[in-house]
Coordinates of C-alpha atoms (C1' of nucleotides) in Angstrom, one line a residue:
Chain A
M1 CA 0.1 0.3 -0.2
R2 CA 1.3 3.4 -0.8
A3 CA 1.6 5.9 2.0
P4 CA 0.8 8.7 -0.6
A5 CA 0.1 11.4 3.1
R6 CA 3.9 10.8 3.8
N7 CA 6.9 13.4 3.1
H8 CA 9.7 11.1 1.6
K9 CA 12.1 13.3 1.3
I10 CA 14.1 12.5 3.7
K11 CA 17.5 14.3 5.6
G12 CA 20.3 12.7 7.6
M13 CA 19.0 9.9 9.4
S14 CA 15.7 10.9 10.1
A15 CA 12.6 8.9 10.5
L16 CA 9.6 9.6 7.9
R17 CA 7.8 13.1 8.3
D18 CA 3.7 12.9 7.8
A19 CA 2.5 16.2 6.2
P20 CA 1.3 18.8 8.0
R21 CA -2.6 18.6 7.9
A22 CA -5.5 21.1 8.9
A23 CA -7.8 18.8 10.2
E24 CA -4.6 17.6 13.1
L25 CA -4.6 21.3 14.0
L26 CA -8.3 22.2 14.0
E27 CA -9.0 19.3 16.3
W28 CA -5.9 20.1 18.5
Y29 CA -8.2 24.2 18.5
D30 CA -11.2 22.6 19.3
R31 CA -8.9 21.5 22.7
H32 CA -7.5 24.7 22.9
A33 CA -9.0 27.5 21.9
R34 CA -7.9 30.8 23.8
D35 CA -11.3 32.4 24.9
L36 CA -10.9 35.6 23.4
P37 CA -13.4 38.9 24.2
W38 CA -13.8 39.5 20.2
R39 CA -13.6 35.3 19.7
I40 CA -16.9 33.1 19.1
G41 CA -15.0 29.6 20.1
P42 CA -15.1 27.0 17.8
R43 CA -18.3 25.0 19.6
A44 CA -20.7 28.3 19.1
R45 CA -19.2 28.7 15.6
A46 CA -20.4 25.2 15.0
A47 CA -23.3 26.0 16.1
G48 CA -24.4 28.3 13.5
L49 CA -22.9 31.7 15.6
R50 CA -20.6 33.5 13.4
P51 CA -18.4 36.9 15.2
D52 CA -19.7 40.5 15.0
P53 CA -17.7 41.5 11.6
Y54 CA -17.2 44.9 13.6
R55 CA -15.7 43.4 16.8
V56 CA -13.6 41.3 14.2
W57 CA -12.3 44.1 12.4
L58 CA -11.4 46.4 15.5
S59 CA -9.5 43.8 17.4
E60 CA -7.6 42.8 14.1
I61 CA -6.8 46.7 13.8
M62 CA -6.2 46.8 17.3
L63 CA -3.5 43.3 16.8
Q64 CA -1.5 44.9 14.5
Q65 CA 2.1 44.8 15.7
T66 CA 0.4 44.3 19.3
T67 CA 0.0 41.6 21.8
V68 CA -3.0 39.9 22.9
P69 CA -2.5 41.7 26.2
A70 CA -2.0 45.0 25.8
V71 CA -5.3 44.7 23.3
K72 CA -8.1 43.5 25.7
P73 CA -8.4 46.5 27.8
Y74 CA -8.7 48.7 24.6
F75 CA -11.0 46.7 23.0
E76 CA -13.6 46.6 26.0
A77 CA -13.0 50.4 26.1
F78 CA -13.9 50.7 22.5
T79 CA -17.0 48.1 22.5
A80 CA -18.5 49.6 25.6
R81 CA -18.0 53.1 24.2
W82 CA -18.7 52.8 20.5
P83 CA -21.1 49.0 20.2
T84 CA -21.5 49.6 16.7
V85 CA -19.3 50.6 13.8
V86 CA -21.9 53.6 13.3
D87 CA -21.6 54.6 16.7
L88 CA -17.9 55.0 15.8
A89 CA -18.3 56.5 12.8
A90 CA -20.2 59.7 14.5
A91 CA -17.2 59.8 17.0
E92 CA -15.1 62.9 17.5
D93 CA -12.3 62.8 16.3
A94 CA -10.5 63.8 19.4
D95 CA -12.8 61.3 21.6
V96 CA -11.2 58.0 19.5
M97 CA -7.3 59.5 19.7
A98 CA -7.7 60.0 22.9
A99 CA -9.0 56.5 23.5
W100 CA -6.1 54.7 20.8
A101 CA -3.6 56.9 23.4
G102 CA -1.1 54.4 24.6
L103 CA -1.6 51.5 22.1
G104 CA 0.6 53.2 19.7
Y105 CA 1.2 53.4 16.2
Y106 CA -1.7 56.3 15.8
A107 CA -2.4 55.9 11.9
R108 CA -4.2 52.8 13.2
A109 CA -6.8 55.1 14.8
R110 CA -6.8 57.6 12.1
N111 CA -7.7 54.6 9.5
L112 CA -9.8 53.3 11.7
L113 CA -12.4 56.2 12.2
K114 CA -12.2 56.6 8.1
C115 CA -12.9 53.5 7.9
A116 CA -15.9 53.3 10.3
R117 CA -17.3 55.7 8.1
V118 CA -16.9 54.4 4.5
V119 CA -18.4 51.1 6.2
A120 CA -21.7 53.7 7.5
E121 CA -21.5 56.0 4.8
E122 CA -21.2 54.4 1.8
H123 CA -21.8 50.3 3.0
G124 CA -24.8 51.2 4.6
G125 CA -23.3 50.4 8.3
V126 CA -22.5 46.8 6.9
F127 CA -18.6 45.9 6.1
P128 CA -18.2 44.1 2.8
A129 CA -18.0 40.2 2.7
S130 CA -15.7 39.8 0.7
H131 CA -11.6 40.1 0.6
E132 CA -11.6 42.4 -2.3
G133 CA -14.1 44.4 -0.9
L134 CA -12.1 44.7 2.9
L135 CA -8.9 45.5 1.4
A136 CA -10.0 48.4 -0.4
L137 CA -10.9 49.9 3.4
P138 CA -9.2 52.4 4.8
G139 CA -5.9 50.1 7.4
V140 CA -6.6 47.0 6.0
G141 CA -4.1 45.2 4.4
P142 CA -3.6 41.9 3.2
Y143 CA -3.3 40.2 6.4
T144 CA -6.6 41.6 7.7
A145 CA -8.4 41.4 4.7
G146 CA -8.1 38.0 5.3
A147 CA -8.5 37.6 8.7
V148 CA -11.9 39.3 8.5
A149 CA -12.9 37.6 5.8
A150 CA -12.1 34.6 7.6
I151 CA -13.1 34.9 11.0
A152 CA -15.9 37.2 10.8
F153 CA -17.5 35.4 6.5
D154 CA -15.8 32.0 6.8
I155 CA -14.1 32.5 3.6
P156 CA -11.4 30.4 3.1
A157 CA -9.1 33.1 2.6
T158 CA -5.6 32.8 3.0
V159 CA -4.0 34.5 6.1
V160 CA -0.4 35.4 6.6
D161 CA 0.9 37.0 9.5
G162 CA 4.1 36.7 12.1
N163 CA 2.6 33.8 13.5
V164 CA 1.7 32.3 10.1
E165 CA 5.0 32.8 9.0
R166 CA 6.9 31.4 11.7
V167 CA 5.0 28.2 12.1
M168 CA 5.4 27.8 8.1
A169 CA 9.4 28.3 8.5
R170 CA 9.9 26.2 10.8
V171 CA 7.0 23.6 9.3
H172 CA 9.2 23.2 5.9
D173 CA 12.8 24.3 7.6
E174 CA 12.6 27.2 5.1
H175 CA 15.9 29.0 5.9
T176 CA 15.6 32.6 3.5
P177 CA 15.5 35.1 5.5
L178 CA 12.7 37.7 6.1
P179 CA 11.6 39.2 4.5
Q180 CA 12.5 38.1 1.3
A181 CA 10.8 34.5 2.8
K182 CA 7.3 36.4 2.5
P183 CA 6.2 34.8 -1.1
V184 CA 7.1 31.5 -0.3
L185 CA 5.8 31.2 3.0
T186 CA 2.9 32.6 1.6
E187 CA 2.7 29.7 -1.0
M188 CA 2.9 27.0 2.0
A189 CA 0.5 28.5 3.9
A190 CA -2.1 28.9 1.3
A191 CA -1.3 25.3 -0.1
L192 CA -2.0 24.3 3.5
T193 CA -5.4 26.4 4.4
P194 CA -8.7 24.1 4.0
D195 CA -11.7 24.9 2.7
A196 CA -13.8 23.8 5.5
R197 CA -13.6 25.9 8.8
P198 CA -11.9 28.6 7.5
G199 CA -12.5 30.9 10.5
D200 CA -11.3 28.2 12.8
Y201 CA -8.6 27.7 11.3
A202 CA -7.0 30.9 10.3
Q203 CA -7.3 31.3 15.1
A204 CA -6.1 27.2 15.1
V205 CA -2.8 28.9 13.7
M206 CA -2.3 32.1 15.4
D207 CA -3.1 30.5 18.7
L208 CA -0.7 27.7 18.0
G209 CA 1.8 30.4 17.1
A210 CA 0.7 32.4 19.8
T211 CA 1.1 29.3 22.9
I212 CA 3.0 26.7 21.2
C213 CA 5.1 27.8 18.2
T214 CA 6.6 31.0 19.8
P215 CA 9.4 33.1 18.5
R216 CA 11.8 31.8 22.0
N217 CA 10.9 28.1 23.6
P218 CA 8.7 26.7 21.1
A219 CA 6.6 24.1 23.3
C220 CA 7.2 21.6 20.6
G221 CA 6.3 18.3 22.7
L222 CA 2.5 19.8 22.4
C223 CA 2.6 20.4 18.8
P224 CA -0.4 18.8 17.0
W225 CA 2.1 19.3 14.0
R226 CA 5.5 17.8 15.5
G227 CA 5.2 15.1 13.4
A228 CA 5.4 17.0 10.1
C229 CA 7.8 19.6 11.5
A230 CA 10.8 19.9 9.2
A231 CA 12.7 22.1 11.8
W232 CA 11.5 19.7 14.8
E233 CA 13.4 16.9 12.7
A234 CA 16.4 19.0 12.0
G235 CA 16.5 20.8 15.3
T236 CA 16.5 24.0 13.9
M237 CA 12.9 25.6 15.5
A238 CA 14.7 28.0 17.8
E239 CA 16.7 29.5 14.8
L240 CA 13.8 30.3 12.7
P241 CA 12.2 32.0 10.6
K242 CA 15.8 33.6 10.2
K243 CA 15.3 37.4 9.5
A244 CA 17.3 40.0 8.0
P245 CA 19.8 42.0 10.8
K246 CA 18.1 45.0 12.3
K247 CA 19.8 48.7 12.3
R248 CA 20.9 50.0 15.6
K249 CA 18.3 52.8 16.6
P250 CA 20.0 56.4 17.1
V251 CA 19.5 58.8 19.6
R252 CA 17.7 62.3 19.2
H253 CA 17.1 65.1 21.6
G254 CA 14.5 67.1 21.7
I255 CA 13.0 69.4 24.1
A256 CA 9.7 69.9 25.7
Y257 CA 7.4 73.0 27.0
L258 CA 5.0 71.8 29.6
A259 CA 3.3 75.3 30.6
R260 CA 0.5 75.8 32.8
R261 CA -1.5 78.6 34.0
V262 CA -2.2 79.9 37.6
D263 CA -5.7 78.6 36.9
G264 CA -4.2 74.9 36.5
A265 CA -4.4 74.7 32.6
W266 CA -2.0 72.8 30.5
L267 CA -0.5 74.0 27.4
L268 CA -1.3 71.4 24.8
E269 CA -1.0 71.0 21.0
R270 CA -2.6 68.9 18.8
R271 CA 0.2 67.1 16.3
P272 CA -0.2 66.9 12.5
D273 CA -1.9 64.2 11.0
K274 CA 0.9 62.9 9.0
G275 CA 4.1 61.6 11.0
L276 CA 5.1 60.3 14.5
L277 CA 2.1 60.2 16.7
G278 CA -0.1 62.3 14.0
G279 CA -3.4 63.4 14.9
M280 CA -2.3 62.9 18.8
L281 CA -2.4 65.5 21.4
G282 CA 1.1 66.5 23.0
W283 CA 3.1 69.1 24.9
P284 CA 5.1 71.9 22.4
G285 CA 8.1 71.5 21.8
S286 CA 11.3 71.4 19.1
D287 CA 11.8 69.1 16.6
W288 CA 13.9 66.0 17.7
G289 CA 17.2 65.6 16.0
D290 CA 20.7 65.8 16.7
D291 CA 20.9 69.5 17.8
P292 CA 17.5 70.6 19.3
Q293 CA 16.5 74.7 18.9
E294 CA 14.6 76.3 21.6
A295 CA 11.0 76.5 20.4
P296 CA 8.6 78.0 23.6
P297 CA 5.1 78.3 22.9
I298 CA 4.4 81.0 25.1
R299 CA 6.8 83.6 26.5
A300 CA 7.7 82.7 30.4
E301 CA 10.5 81.9 33.0
W302 CA 11.4 78.1 32.0
K303 CA 12.9 76.1 34.5
T304 CA 14.6 73.2 33.2
I305 CA 13.8 69.4 34.7
E306 CA 16.8 67.7 35.9
A307 CA 16.0 64.6 34.9
E308 CA 15.0 64.2 31.0
A309 CA 12.4 61.5 29.6
R310 CA 13.7 59.0 28.2
H311 CA 11.3 57.0 25.5
T312 CA 12.2 54.4 22.3
F313 CA 10.6 54.7 19.3
T314 CA 10.3 51.9 16.6
H315 CA 13.2 53.4 14.9
F316 CA 14.8 55.9 17.6
H317 CA 15.7 56.9 20.8
L318 CA 14.5 59.6 22.0
R319 CA 15.9 61.9 25.1
L320 CA 13.4 64.4 25.6
T321 CA 14.8 67.8 28.0
L322 CA 11.6 69.0 29.6
R323 CA 10.9 72.4 30.7
T324 CA 8.1 74.0 33.1
A325 CA 6.5 77.4 33.9
L326 CA 3.8 78.8 35.1
V327 CA 2.1 81.6 33.2
P328 CA -0.3 84.2 34.2
M329 CA -4.0 83.9 32.9
D330 CA -3.9 87.0 30.2
R331 CA -0.9 85.8 28.6
A332 CA -1.8 84.5 24.6
P333 CA 0.4 81.5 23.3
C334 CA 1.4 81.4 20.0
R335 CA 1.6 77.7 19.4
G336 CA -1.3 75.4 21.2
D337 CA -3.9 76.2 23.2
F338 CA -5.0 75.8 27.4
I339 CA -6.7 73.0 28.2
E340 CA -8.9 73.3 31.4
S341 CA -7.3 71.1 33.9
S342 CA -11.2 69.6 34.7
D343 CA -10.6 68.8 30.6
F344 CA -7.1 67.4 31.2
R345 CA -6.8 63.6 31.5
P346 CA -3.2 62.1 31.1
G347 CA -4.1 59.4 29.8
D348 CA -5.4 61.0 26.7
L349 CA -1.6 61.5 25.6
P350 CA 0.6 59.5 23.7
T351 CA 3.4 57.4 25.9
V352 CA 6.3 59.3 25.4
M353 CA 4.1 62.6 26.3
R354 CA 2.5 61.0 29.5
K355 CA 6.1 60.2 30.4
A356 CA 7.1 63.8 30.1
F357 CA 4.4 65.1 31.9
D358 CA 5.0 62.3 35.0
L359 CA 8.3 63.6 35.2
A360 CA 7.1 67.1 35.1
R361 CA 4.6 67.2 37.6
G362 CA 6.8 65.0 39.8
G363 CA 9.8 67.2 39.9
Chain B
dC1 C1' 11.7 47.3 -2.3
dA2 C1' 12.7 49.9 1.7
dT3 C1' 11.5 52.8 5.2
dA4 C1' 8.5 54.8 8.9
dC5 C1' 5.1 53.7 12.3
dG6 C1' 4.6 52.6 19.2
dT7 C1' 4.3 50.4 23.1
dG8 C1' 5.3 46.9 27.3
dG9 C1' 7.4 42.5 28.5
dG10 C1' 10.4 39.5 28.8
dG11 C1' 15.1 37.3 28.2
Chain C
dT1 C1' 21.1 48.2 30.3
dC2 C1' 19.7 46.7 25.5
dC3 C1' 17.6 43.8 22.3
dC4 C1' 13.7 41.3 20.9
dC5 C1' 9.3 40.7 19.5
dA6 C1' 3.6 41.2 18.6
dA7 C1' -2.5 39.3 14.6
dG8 C1' 1.2 45.3 9.6
dT9 C1' 0.1 49.1 6.3
dA10 C1' 1.2 52.9 3.6
dT11 C1' 4.1 55.2 1.1

DNA sequence: CATACGTGGGG
DNA sequence: TCCCCAAGTAT
């Protein structure tokens, strides 16, 4: 009897390896699926339930380059405050940006609102039920379109995120470094994607990557695909996926000005939509570079705080010199606006600006 | 295709 | 302290 399911490519003294099968992964998922606020579990899905596309989309946007623990409280807050995409579409920009503060990658929040308004105004408040339609939405790329199509609509889309790349690289012992390997890893993922249970399958691979096939110390002993894993056989799982070497982050310097009016109001400035921290509230200040120039937003006696605020962004380290001043009621700023003490919440600021506030208030 | 774009947690 | 990373997208 032939064994067509066997992989006969033999490396060294290895035993025959099984081909990875979606069914094995789905069986594992049926027993080990994570319980997440935006998710419909495999049992409920089998009973015919589907998750709300709005919640799936919202979670997928939040989860871009962001961990599940970081997302959970934001997801709860957003869905409590804006239960439907139409509610979100009607929100004030500043409220959404404030609610997103601390989660990072703020272009996501701007695109989130754009997308909600497109869905509300051009699609009657209903998310498009196709990969192509989803892909056309602001902030929705190939991954998110596939994930929403599969999870919310059970469309058999190939979903390739960082988890899938890692799992495919290991299962096939693929040593080509990322991002060069992306096309071949996508092909491998497509070859494994089943027609049945696309939503469960997409979540199953991501759960596998998040809980078993982790970047460090993978729990291969618990893996449903261990018998099919070429990296396990070769002992290379810890070094996969290979990645192009990273550049060192340069250090940039800046000055931030924290002005408090005698009535307690704080001088803040809305940053332009484009660029770093775009659309967020922040302290007025200098540019961030090698040699920042003074740029006080209002005439005052500025005092420099001893400690500088340190913060690391995606591509540089920032050391922020903080200057504070107390200014009288009748003096007008040349940049920014005073926000009444009762209207100001530090939590509305992006983290770097909140750090500056904490330092200035504490010192 | 390379780069810009945040943050918090873990080793 | 420092580096790596986490369900990517836009340009």
